[in-house]
Coordinates of C-alpha atoms and ligand atoms in Angstrom, one line a residue:
M172 CA 3.0 -27.2 -11.7
T173 CA 0.4 -27.1 -14.9
V174 CA -2.7 -26.6 -12.7
A175 CA -6.4 -26.5 -13.3
F176 CA -7.0 -22.8 -12.0
K177 CA -11.2 -23.5 -12.1
T178 CA -13.4 -26.2 -11.5
P179 CA -14.6 -27.6 -15.2
A180 CA -17.7 -26.2 -16.3
A181 CA -19.8 -29.2 -15.7
A182 CA -19.5 -29.3 -12.1
G183 CA -21.4 -25.6 -12.0
P184 CA -20.1 -21.6 -11.2
S185 CA -16.8 -21.6 -11.8
R186 CA -14.9 -21.4 -8.5
P187 CA -11.1 -21.1 -7.7
L188 CA -9.3 -23.5 -6.4
S189 CA -7.8 -23.7 -2.5
K190 CA -4.5 -23.6 -2.4
P191 CA -4.7 -28.0 -1.2
A192 CA -6.6 -28.3 -3.6
Q193 CA -3.6 -27.5 -6.5
L194 CA -1.5 -28.8 -5.2
K195 CA -3.3 -31.6 -4.8
A196 CA -4.4 -31.2 -8.6
A197 CA -0.7 -30.7 -9.4
L198 CA 1.1 -33.5 -8.0
V199 CA -2.1 -36.2 -9.5
S200 CA -2.0 -34.8 -12.9
P201 CA 0.6 -36.4 -15.4
E202 CA 2.0 -33.7 -16.7
L203 CA 5.5 -32.9 -14.7
S204 CA 5.3 -29.9 -12.7
F205 CA 7.6 -27.3 -10.9
L206 CA 7.8 -26.0 -7.8
M207 CA 10.5 -22.8 -6.9
E208 CA 11.3 -22.2 -3.4
A209 CA 11.3 -19.2 -1.6
H210 CA 12.2 -18.3 2.2
N211 CA 10.1 -15.4 3.4
G212 CA 7.1 -13.3 2.4
L213 CA 9.6 -11.8 -0.3
S214 CA 11.4 -14.5 -2.4
A215 CA 7.3 -15.6 -2.3
R216 CA 5.8 -13.4 -4.5
I217 CA 9.2 -13.5 -6.4
V218 CA 8.5 -16.8 -7.2
E219 CA 4.4 -16.1 -7.9
E220 CA 5.6 -13.8 -10.1
A221 CA 7.7 -15.2 -11.8
G222 CA 5.2 -18.0 -13.2
F223 CA 5.1 -20.3 -11.4
K224 CA 2.9 -22.6 -10.0
G225 CA 3.6 -23.3 -6.6
I226 CA 6.0 -22.9 -4.2
W227 CA 9.0 -25.2 -2.0
A228 CA 9.4 -23.7 0.7
S229 CA 12.8 -25.0 1.9
G230 CA 13.7 -25.6 5.0
L231 CA 17.9 -25.3 3.9
S232 CA 17.1 -21.9 2.9
M233 CA 14.6 -20.4 5.6
S234 CA 17.2 -21.5 8.9
A235 CA 20.2 -20.0 6.3
A236 CA 18.0 -16.4 5.9
L237 CA 17.2 -17.1 9.2
G238 CA 20.9 -16.8 10.0
V239 CA 21.4 -20.4 11.3
R240 CA 21.9 -23.7 9.8
D241 CA 19.8 -26.6 8.4
N242 CA 20.0 -28.7 12.4
N243 CA 16.3 -27.8 13.2
E244 CA 18.0 -24.6 15.1
A245 CA 15.3 -22.2 13.9
S246 CA 11.6 -23.4 16.8
W247 CA 8.9 -24.9 14.3
T248 CA 7.0 -22.1 15.3
Q249 CA 10.2 -18.9 14.2
V250 CA 9.3 -21.6 10.4
L251 CA 5.4 -21.7 10.8
E252 CA 5.9 -17.7 11.5
T253 CA 8.4 -17.4 8.2
L254 CA 5.3 -19.6 6.3
E255 CA 2.5 -17.5 7.2
F256 CA 4.1 -14.2 5.8
M257 CA 4.8 -16.2 2.9
S258 CA 1.4 -17.8 2.6
D259 CA -0.1 -14.0 3.4
A260 CA 2.6 -13.0 0.9
T261 CA 1.6 -15.6 -2.6
S262 CA -2.5 -17.0 -3.8
I263 CA -0.2 -19.8 -5.1
P264 CA -0.1 -23.1 -2.9
I265 CA 3.2 -23.9 -1.4
L266 CA 4.8 -27.8 0.4
V267 CA 6.8 -27.2 3.0
D268 CA 10.4 -28.8 3.9
G269 CA 8.8 -30.1 7.7
D270 CA 12.0 -32.2 8.2
T271 CA 12.0 -34.2 10.1
G272 CA 7.9 -33.2 12.0
Y273 CA 9.3 -31.7 14.7
G274 CA 9.7 -34.6 16.7
N275 CA 7.8 -37.7 16.3
F276 CA 3.8 -38.2 15.3
N277 CA 2.4 -35.7 18.1
N278 CA 4.8 -32.6 17.0
M279 CA 2.8 -33.7 13.3
R280 CA -0.1 -33.8 14.2
R281 CA 0.0 -30.1 15.2
L282 CA 2.6 -29.0 13.4
V283 CA 0.1 -30.8 10.3
K284 CA -3.3 -28.1 12.4
K285 CA -0.9 -24.7 12.5
L286 CA -0.2 -25.9 9.0
C287 CA -3.2 -25.7 7.5
Q288 CA -4.2 -22.9 9.7
R289 CA -2.3 -21.2 7.6
S290 CA -3.6 -22.5 3.8
I291 CA -0.2 -23.6 3.8
A292 CA -0.8 -27.0 0.6
G293 CA 1.1 -29.7 1.6
V294 CA 4.0 -30.9 4.6
C295 CA 6.8 -33.0 3.2
I296 CA 8.2 -35.6 5.9
E297 CA 11.8 -37.6 6.4
D298 CA 12.6 -41.0 7.1
K299 CA 15.5 -39.1 9.3
L300 CA 16.2 -38.3 12.9
F301 CA 15.0 -35.4 14.8
P302 CA 17.1 -32.8 15.2
K303 CA 17.5 -33.4 11.6
T304 CA 21.2 -32.3 9.5
N305 CA 20.6 -31.4 5.4
S306 CA 21.4 -34.9 3.5
F307 CA 24.4 -32.7 1.2
I308 CA 26.4 -33.1 4.5
G309 CA 28.2 -35.8 5.9
D310 CA 27.5 -39.7 5.2
G311 CA 25.1 -42.4 6.4
Q312 CA 22.9 -40.4 8.8
P313 CA 20.5 -42.9 10.7
L314 CA 17.0 -43.1 9.0
A315 CA 14.0 -43.2 11.6
D316 CA 12.3 -46.9 11.8
I317 CA 9.6 -47.1 9.0
D318 CA 6.6 -48.1 10.8
E319 CA 7.1 -45.0 13.8
F320 CA 7.3 -43.3 10.2
C321 CA 4.0 -44.8 8.5
G322 CA 2.5 -43.9 12.9
K323 CA 3.8 -39.9 11.3
I324 CA 2.6 -40.2 7.6
K325 CA -0.5 -41.5 9.3
A326 CA -1.4 -38.6 12.6
G327 CA -0.7 -36.0 10.3
K328 CA -3.5 -37.4 7.2
D329 CA -5.8 -38.1 10.6
S330 CA -5.5 -33.6 11.6
Q331 CA -5.1 -32.4 8.2
L332 CA -8.8 -29.7 8.7
D333 CA -8.4 -29.4 4.9
P334 CA -9.8 -32.4 2.7
D335 CA -6.8 -32.1 -0.4
F336 CA -4.0 -30.9 2.0
C337 CA -0.7 -33.0 0.8
V338 CA 1.9 -35.3 2.9
V339 CA 4.8 -35.8 0.8
A340 CA 6.7 -38.4 2.6
R341 CA 11.0 -37.8 1.5
V342 CA 12.5 -41.8 1.2
E343 CA 17.0 -40.8 2.2
A344 CA 17.8 -44.5 1.8
L345 CA 19.6 -43.4 -1.5
I346 CA 21.3 -40.2 0.2
S347 CA 22.5 -42.2 3.6
G348 CA 24.0 -45.2 1.1
W349 CA 21.1 -47.7 1.8
G350 CA 20.4 -48.5 -2.3
L351 CA 17.1 -49.1 -4.3
D352 CA 15.6 -52.2 -2.7
E353 CA 15.4 -50.4 0.2
A354 CA 14.3 -47.1 -1.1
L355 CA 11.4 -48.9 -2.4
R356 CA 10.2 -50.5 0.7
R357 CA 10.1 -47.3 2.3
A358 CA 8.6 -46.0 0.1
E359 CA 6.4 -48.4 -0.5
A360 CA 5.2 -48.2 2.9
Y361 CA 4.9 -44.7 3.5
H362 CA 2.3 -45.3 0.1
R363 CA 0.5 -47.5 2.0
A364 CA 0.4 -44.6 5.1
G365 CA -1.6 -43.0 3.1
A366 CA 0.9 -40.0 1.8
D367 CA -0.2 -37.7 -1.1
A368 CA 3.5 -38.3 -3.0
I369 CA 6.8 -40.8 -2.6
L370 CA 10.3 -37.3 -2.4
I371 CA 13.1 -39.6 -3.5
H372 CA 16.1 -38.1 -2.8
S373 CA 20.1 -38.2 -4.4
K374 CA 22.6 -37.0 -3.5
K375 CA 25.0 -38.0 -6.7
S376 CA 25.4 -36.0 -9.6
S377 CA 24.0 -37.8 -11.7
A378 CA 19.8 -39.0 -12.2
D379 CA 20.3 -42.7 -12.6
E380 CA 19.2 -44.3 -9.1
I381 CA 16.4 -41.4 -8.8
L382 CA 15.8 -42.6 -13.1
A383 CA 15.9 -46.4 -12.7
F384 CA 14.8 -45.5 -8.3
C385 CA 11.1 -44.7 -11.1
K386 CA 10.9 -46.7 -13.4
E387 CA 10.9 -49.3 -10.4
W388 CA 8.7 -48.0 -8.8
D389 CA 5.9 -47.6 -11.3
N390 CA 4.7 -44.8 -10.8
R391 CA 2.3 -46.1 -7.9
A392 CA 1.9 -42.6 -5.9
P393 CA 3.4 -39.4 -7.5
V394 CA 7.3 -38.3 -7.7
V395 CA 9.1 -36.1 -6.5
I396 CA 12.1 -34.9 -7.3
V397 CA 14.7 -32.2 -6.1
P398 CA 17.9 -32.5 -8.5
T399 CA 19.9 -29.8 -6.6
M400 CA 23.1 -32.1 -7.1
Y401 CA 22.9 -34.0 -11.5
Y402 CA 21.3 -30.0 -12.0
A403 CA 22.8 -31.7 -15.6
T404 CA 19.8 -33.2 -16.2
P405 CA 17.7 -31.9 -19.3
T406 CA 14.3 -32.1 -18.0
D407 CA 12.4 -34.0 -20.4
R408 CA 14.0 -37.6 -19.1
Y409 CA 12.1 -36.5 -16.4
R410 CA 8.5 -36.1 -18.5
Q411 CA 9.9 -39.7 -19.9
H412 CA 10.2 -41.0 -16.6
K413 CA 6.2 -40.2 -15.4
I414 CA 8.3 -38.4 -12.7
S415 CA 5.0 -36.0 -11.1
C416 CA 7.0 -32.4 -9.7
V417 CA 10.6 -32.1 -10.1
I418 CA 11.4 -29.4 -7.4
W419 CA 14.0 -26.3 -7.6
A420 CA 15.1 -26.7 -3.8
N421 CA 17.7 -23.1 -2.9
H422 CA 18.2 -21.2 -5.9
N423 CA 17.0 -17.5 -5.3
L424 CA 18.6 -18.3 -1.9
R425 CA 22.0 -18.7 -3.4
A426 CA 20.9 -16.5 -6.3
A427 CA 20.2 -13.7 -3.5
I428 CA 23.1 -14.7 -1.3
S429 CA 25.7 -13.9 -5.0
A430 CA 23.9 -10.8 -5.7
M431 CA 23.4 -8.6 -1.8
R432 CA 27.7 -10.8 -1.0
D433 CA 28.3 -8.3 -4.9
V434 CA 26.7 -4.8 -4.2
S435 CA 28.2 -4.8 -0.3
R436 CA 31.5 -5.9 -1.3
K437 CA 31.4 -3.2 -4.2
I438 CA 30.5 -0.9 -1.9
A439 CA 32.1 -1.9 0.9
T440 CA 35.5 -0.7 -1.6
G441 CA 33.7 1.4 -3.8
E442 CA 32.5 3.6 -0.5
T443 CA 29.9 5.5 -3.3
L444 CA 27.0 4.6 -4.7
V445 CA 28.0 5.7 -8.0
G446 CA 28.1 2.4 -10.7
I447 CA 25.5 1.1 -8.8
E448 CA 22.0 2.3 -8.8
G449 CA 21.1 0.9 -12.5
T450 CA 22.0 -3.0 -11.3
I451 CA 19.7 -2.8 -8.4
A452 CA 16.1 -2.8 -8.4
S453 CA 14.3 0.1 -8.1
V454 CA 13.3 1.4 -4.8
K455 CA 10.4 1.5 -6.7
D456 CA 10.7 -2.1 -7.6
V457 CA 10.7 -3.1 -4.4
F458 CA 7.1 -0.4 -3.2
E459 CA 5.3 -2.3 -5.7
L460 CA 6.9 -6.3 -4.7
Q461 CA 5.0 -4.9 -0.9
G462 CA 1.9 -4.5 -2.4
N463 CA 1.8 -0.7 -1.7
S464 CA -0.7 0.6 -4.8
E465 CA -3.3 -2.0 -3.2
L466 CA -2.7 0.7 -0.3
V467 CA -3.5 3.3 -1.5
E468 CA -6.6 2.1 -3.2
A469 CA -8.0 1.2 0.3
E470 CA -7.1 4.6 1.3
R471 CA -8.8 6.1 -0.4
R472 CA -11.8 3.7 0.4
Y473 CA -11.6 3.1 3.8
L474 CA -9.4 7.0 4.5
P475 CA -12.6 10.1 5.7
Q476 CA -11.0 12.1 2.0
P477 CA -14.1 14.5 1.2
G478 CA -12.0 16.5 -1.1
V479 CA -10.6 13.6 -2.6
D480 CA -12.2 14.5 -5.9
T481 CA -12.1 18.9 -5.0
Q482 CA -9.6 21.0 -6.3
A483 CA -8.1 23.9 -5.0
I484 CA -7.6 27.3 -6.5
V485 CA -5.4 29.8 -3.7
L486 CA -5.5 33.1 -4.3
A487 CA -2.3 34.5 -4.0
A488 CA -0.7 37.5 -5.9
S489 CA -1.2 40.3 -3.4
R490 CA 2.4 41.3 -2.5
G491 CA 0.7 42.7 0.9
A492 CA 2.1 45.4 0.9
A493 CA 1.7 46.3 5.7
L494 CA 4.2 43.4 5.7
G495 CA 7.7 46.3 5.2
N496 CA 10.2 45.0 3.7
L497 CA 9.7 40.8 4.5
T498 CA 7.5 40.6 1.7
A499 CA 10.3 43.5 -0.2
D500 CA 11.4 40.0 -1.8
R501 CA 8.9 37.8 -2.1
P502 CA 4.7 37.4 -1.7
K503 CA 3.2 37.6 1.6
C504 CA 1.5 33.8 0.7
M505 CA 5.9 32.9 0.8
I506 CA 7.2 34.8 4.5
D507 CA 7.7 32.2 6.7
V508 CA 5.4 31.2 10.0
R509 CA 7.8 29.5 12.0
G510 CA 9.9 27.6 9.3
Q511 CA 7.5 26.7 6.6
P512 CA 6.3 29.7 4.0
L513 CA 2.2 30.5 4.7
L514 CA 1.5 28.6 0.6
R515 CA 2.9 25.4 2.0
R516 CA 1.0 25.3 5.4
L517 CA -1.7 25.8 3.7
A518 CA -1.2 23.0 1.1
T519 CA -0.6 20.5 3.8
T520 CA -3.9 21.2 5.5
L521 CA -5.3 21.0 2.0
K522 CA -3.7 17.7 0.7
D523 CA -4.2 16.2 4.8
S524 CA -8.5 16.7 4.1
G525 CA -7.1 14.7 1.3
I526 CA -6.8 17.7 -1.7
R527 CA -4.0 16.8 -3.8
K528 CA -4.5 19.8 -6.9
I529 CA -4.0 23.0 -5.8
T530 CA -3.2 25.8 -8.6
A531 CA -1.9 29.4 -7.3
V532 CA -2.8 32.4 -9.3
V533 CA 0.6 33.9 -8.6
G534 CA 1.7 38.1 -9.7
Y535 CA 3.8 40.3 -7.6
A536 CA 7.6 38.3 -7.3
K537 CA 6.2 34.8 -8.8
D538 CA 9.5 33.5 -8.6
A539 CA 9.9 33.1 -5.5
V540 CA 6.6 30.7 -5.0
D541 CA 7.7 27.2 -5.1
V542 CA 6.2 24.9 -2.6
A543 CA 6.7 21.6 -4.1
S544 CA 3.6 20.1 -5.7
V545 CA 1.3 23.5 -6.0
E546 CA 0.8 24.5 -10.0
K547 CA 1.5 28.5 -9.9
V548 CA -0.5 30.4 -13.0
A549 CA 0.5 33.6 -13.6
N550 CA -2.1 36.7 -12.8
D551 CA 0.6 39.9 -14.4
A552 CA -1.3 42.7 -14.2
Y553 CA -2.1 41.7 -10.6
A554 CA -0.6 45.3 -9.6
F555 CA -3.7 46.6 -11.2
T556 CA -6.3 44.4 -10.3
G557 CA -9.0 42.5 -8.3
E558 CA -9.1 38.9 -6.8
C559 CA -11.6 38.0 -9.5
A560 CA -8.7 38.8 -12.3
S561 CA -6.8 37.1 -10.2
L562 CA -9.4 33.3 -10.5
A563 CA -10.0 34.0 -13.4
A564 CA -6.2 33.6 -14.9
A565 CA -7.0 29.5 -13.2
E566 CA -10.5 29.7 -15.0
S567 CA -9.6 26.4 -17.2
R568 CA -9.0 25.0 -14.1
L569 CA -12.2 25.9 -12.1
E570 CA -13.5 23.1 -12.7
G571 CA -15.9 20.5 -11.5
P572 CA -15.7 20.6 -7.2
C573 CA -13.0 23.7 -6.4
L574 CA -12.0 24.5 -3.5
V575 CA -11.1 29.0 -4.0
T576 CA -9.5 30.3 -1.0
Y577 CA -7.5 33.5 -0.6
G578 CA -3.1 32.4 0.4
D579 CA -3.1 34.2 3.3
I580 CA -4.8 32.3 5.9
L581 CA -5.2 30.0 8.3
F582 CA -7.6 27.4 8.6
R583 CA -8.7 24.3 11.3
R584 CA -8.7 21.4 9.3
Y585 CA -12.2 20.6 10.7
I586 CA -13.5 23.9 8.9
L587 CA -12.4 22.3 5.1
D588 CA -13.8 18.6 6.2
R589 CA -16.8 20.7 7.1
L590 CA -17.3 22.3 4.2
L591 CA -16.5 19.7 2.1
E592 CA -18.7 18.2 3.4
N593 CA -21.0 20.2 2.4
E594 CA -23.7 19.7 0.1
G595 CA -24.7 23.3 -1.3
D596 CA -22.9 24.4 -4.9
I597 CA -21.8 27.1 -3.5
V598 CA -20.5 27.9 0.4
V599 CA -18.7 30.5 2.6
V600 CA -17.4 29.8 5.3
A601 CA -18.4 33.1 7.8
D602 CA -16.5 33.8 11.3
A603 CA -20.1 33.8 13.6
L604 CA -17.2 36.1 16.2
W605 CA -16.4 38.5 13.3
R606 CA -16.5 41.9 16.0
D607 CA -13.4 40.4 18.2
R608 CA -11.8 40.7 14.6
R609 CA -11.4 44.2 14.8
G610 CA -7.8 44.1 16.9
N611 CA -5.3 46.9 15.9
N612 CA -5.5 47.9 11.8
P613 CA -9.0 50.3 11.9
D614 CA -7.7 50.4 7.8
E615 CA -7.6 46.3 7.6
V616 CA -10.4 45.4 5.4
H617 CA -12.7 42.9 6.6
D618 CA -14.8 41.1 4.5
H619 CA -18.2 41.0 6.1
L620 CA -21.6 38.9 5.6
I621 CA -25.4 40.1 5.3
C622 CA -26.5 36.2 6.1
S623 CA -30.4 35.5 6.3
R624 CA -30.2 34.7 9.5
H625 CA -27.4 34.9 12.4
F626 CA -25.5 32.3 14.1
S627 CA -27.5 32.5 17.5
P628 CA -27.6 30.2 21.5
G629 CA -30.0 27.3 19.5
Y630 CA -27.3 27.7 15.4
L631 CA -27.4 23.6 14.7
D632 CA -24.3 23.5 12.1
E633 CA -26.7 21.2 9.5
D634 CA -29.0 24.6 9.3
T635 CA -29.1 26.3 5.8
V636 CA -28.2 29.8 6.1
D637 CA -27.7 31.6 2.3
L638 CA -26.0 34.6 1.7
V639 CA -27.9 37.4 1.6
K640 CA -24.8 40.2 0.7
A641 CA -20.6 40.9 0.8
G642 CA -19.1 43.4 1.2
P643 CA -17.0 45.0 3.7
D644 CA -18.9 48.8 4.6
L645 CA -22.1 47.2 5.6
P646 CA -24.5 48.3 8.1
E647 CA -22.5 47.3 11.2
R648 CA -26.1 45.3 13.5
E649 CA -26.9 43.1 10.0
V650 CA -23.8 42.3 10.1
S651 CA -23.6 38.6 10.8
G652 CA -20.4 37.4 10.0
E653 CA -17.4 37.4 8.8
W654 CA -16.1 35.9 5.2
V655 CA -12.9 33.2 6.3
G656 CA -11.7 33.8 2.7
L657 CA -12.5 29.8 1.4
M658 CA -15.4 29.4 -0.9
K659 CA -16.2 26.0 -1.9
L660 CA -18.4 25.2 -6.2
S661 CA -19.4 22.1 -6.1
A662 CA -19.7 21.3 -10.2
T663 CA -22.6 23.2 -10.7
G664 CA -20.7 26.3 -8.4
S665 CA -17.8 26.1 -10.4
E666 CA -19.8 26.3 -14.1
L667 CA -21.7 28.8 -12.2
V668 CA -18.9 31.4 -11.5
R669 CA -16.8 30.8 -14.5
A670 CA -20.5 32.5 -16.3
E671 CA -20.2 35.9 -13.7
I672 CA -16.3 35.8 -14.5
A673 CA -17.9 35.7 -18.0
K674 CA -20.5 38.3 -17.5
L675 CA -17.8 40.3 -16.0
R676 CA -15.5 40.7 -18.6
A677 CA -18.0 40.8 -21.7
E678 CA -19.1 44.4 -19.0
G679 CA -16.2 45.3 -18.9
L680 CA -15.7 44.9 -14.8
L681 CA -14.0 41.3 -14.3
D682 CA -10.4 43.6 -13.1
R683 CA -11.7 45.8 -10.6
A684 CA -13.5 43.0 -9.0
N685 CA -13.0 41.8 -5.8
M686 CA -14.6 38.1 -5.2
P687 CA -17.1 40.1 -2.1
D688 CA -18.8 41.5 -5.7
L689 CA -18.1 38.5 -6.6
L690 CA -21.1 36.7 -4.6
N691 CA -23.2 39.3 -4.4
R692 CA -23.5 39.5 -8.5
L693 CA -24.0 35.7 -7.6
V694 CA -27.1 36.5 -5.0
E695 CA -28.7 38.9 -7.1
A696 CA -29.0 36.1 -10.9
G697 CA -30.9 33.8 -8.3
H698 CA -28.3 31.2 -7.2
R699 CA -28.1 30.8 -3.7
V700 CA -24.8 30.9 -1.9
R701 CA -24.7 29.5 1.6
V702 CA -23.3 30.4 4.1
Q703 CA -21.3 28.6 7.5
Y704 CA -20.5 29.5 10.1
I705 CA -17.7 29.3 12.5
T706 CA -16.1 30.4 15.9
G707 CA -13.3 31.7 15.2
H708 CA -10.2 29.2 14.5
W709 CA -8.6 31.2 10.9
L710 CA -6.5 33.9 10.8
D711 CA -5.8 36.5 7.8
V712 CA -2.0 37.5 7.1
D713 CA -2.6 41.4 6.9
D714 CA 0.8 42.6 8.6
S715 CA 2.6 42.6 12.0
F716 CA 0.2 42.1 14.7
D717 CA -1.7 38.9 12.6
L718 CA 1.8 36.9 11.3
A719 CA 2.6 37.7 15.2
K720 CA -0.8 35.2 15.9
A721 CA -0.1 32.8 13.3
R722 CA 3.2 32.4 14.9
N723 CA 1.5 31.3 18.2
F724 CA -1.7 30.2 16.0
L725 CA 0.6 26.6 15.5
Ligands
SPV503 C1 16.2 -28.6 1.3 O1 15.2 -27.6 0.3 O2 16.0 -27.4 2.7 C2 15.6 -29.3 1.6 C3 15.7 -30.5 0.4 O3 15.2 -30.1 2.6 S1 17.6 -30.9 -0.1 O4 18.3 -29.2 0.8 O5 18.4 -30.8 -0.7 O6 18.1 -31.6 1.1
MG504 MG1 15.1 -29.2 3.7

């Protein structure tokens, strides 16, 4: 349809026309416009995508798509439901094939109201009797009484909730063999009753009787045609006869039937999809038509995703020798915990909090590390170096907001979400119940923390606590917690850590430094390292006892 989508500049700030106003503008425009058939939300969207400016919601096609006949076998509310999907899926006007209005004037009134509520632009009703039959079936179908049909048109116009909603009156006199005079008489009556346009229908293979009607009618009201049977007529002839609108009435339905038959038969006989893929729309195409990208956008806007801009570096280079044979061919981040490698479980928690980019620093048995969507960088000197050298291997990724985590830990997601929401530049998570963790292995090394304040009965999550010192051998009465192995860095924090790594390297200390050394240097350099207390709900996996606990943790 050739329609103006904006109000003229002189009329003030431009606003898009409503769907009914777009249809009305197309009908009254001297230019020829086109409506393309659709029968559900998907086909309606395809019509819009093809560039059409309006949709014909065909009764034949909607009923066929529902697997029933074009004889009002689908109830009007079932049709209404289909129309609602079509209207929601598109931004262009829909002219509905309303058959005979599903009853008398009263049914028509309710139909028009319900269509307006769904932003349908107009309805076309035909002067036949309920229940109707498709115009191309049989001969001489009985026509409605002219006065009764005029009353139905008036009732429709009086009920419309939108001033631009269009009622198109469809004249079936030519279809039923009553001739041109009866067609003109009816068109005139319907026009006087308030119809916005006349649809003149024919089942002949030539357009002669349609063009003869147009000549006599002389454009007293916009004319709409459906050239399904006289399809060979050049479109320019309709322009010459000042026809307002052409409806391509059922061609998406018929195209879909051919395509679906073809692919069904091929798959049924071939018992394979070989040779099929590539001849049909891709799954990605389907997602695009469904508008999935909008949902991804909306999820970003509405779902809590504290880590969406944050990337993660997972330190996973060590073997975990205490796990014996379990780590003979893989590092401990890949040992199985209830059917999934530890690293995969960790990555899932990170992703659930919105962290999309995850890099694991690997070393021991690095080829055995294979977790979907976790990138790898290697610290090949893992056997002779400490954690800082591993972090330095991922230095180029220490940029912007960043989470640094050990690769052998599991924790509840709320811990991560709270950490990501913490506004500090460098924040570490400390377990205040550190004493409970001294278990079966006296050799196990714990990264203890001395903090500016102990976790106490009066402690609130909002309270700020700073790190004073980190390390494995701190005086017990001064220890406030155990570092879990989780550190959050803001963009500034990442910069500070990069600078500290550079200093360690310059001083020749990088290879031997562990994460507590790095934390201590940051504190000594005057940077604030914040502490976020937790009370349990995490574990690390160093030996078989830990592994057993990890299984129970899930
Ligand atoms: C429809 O598309 O349902 C129509 C047009 O009413 S026709 O099938 O030609 O009658
Ligand atoms: Mg129809």
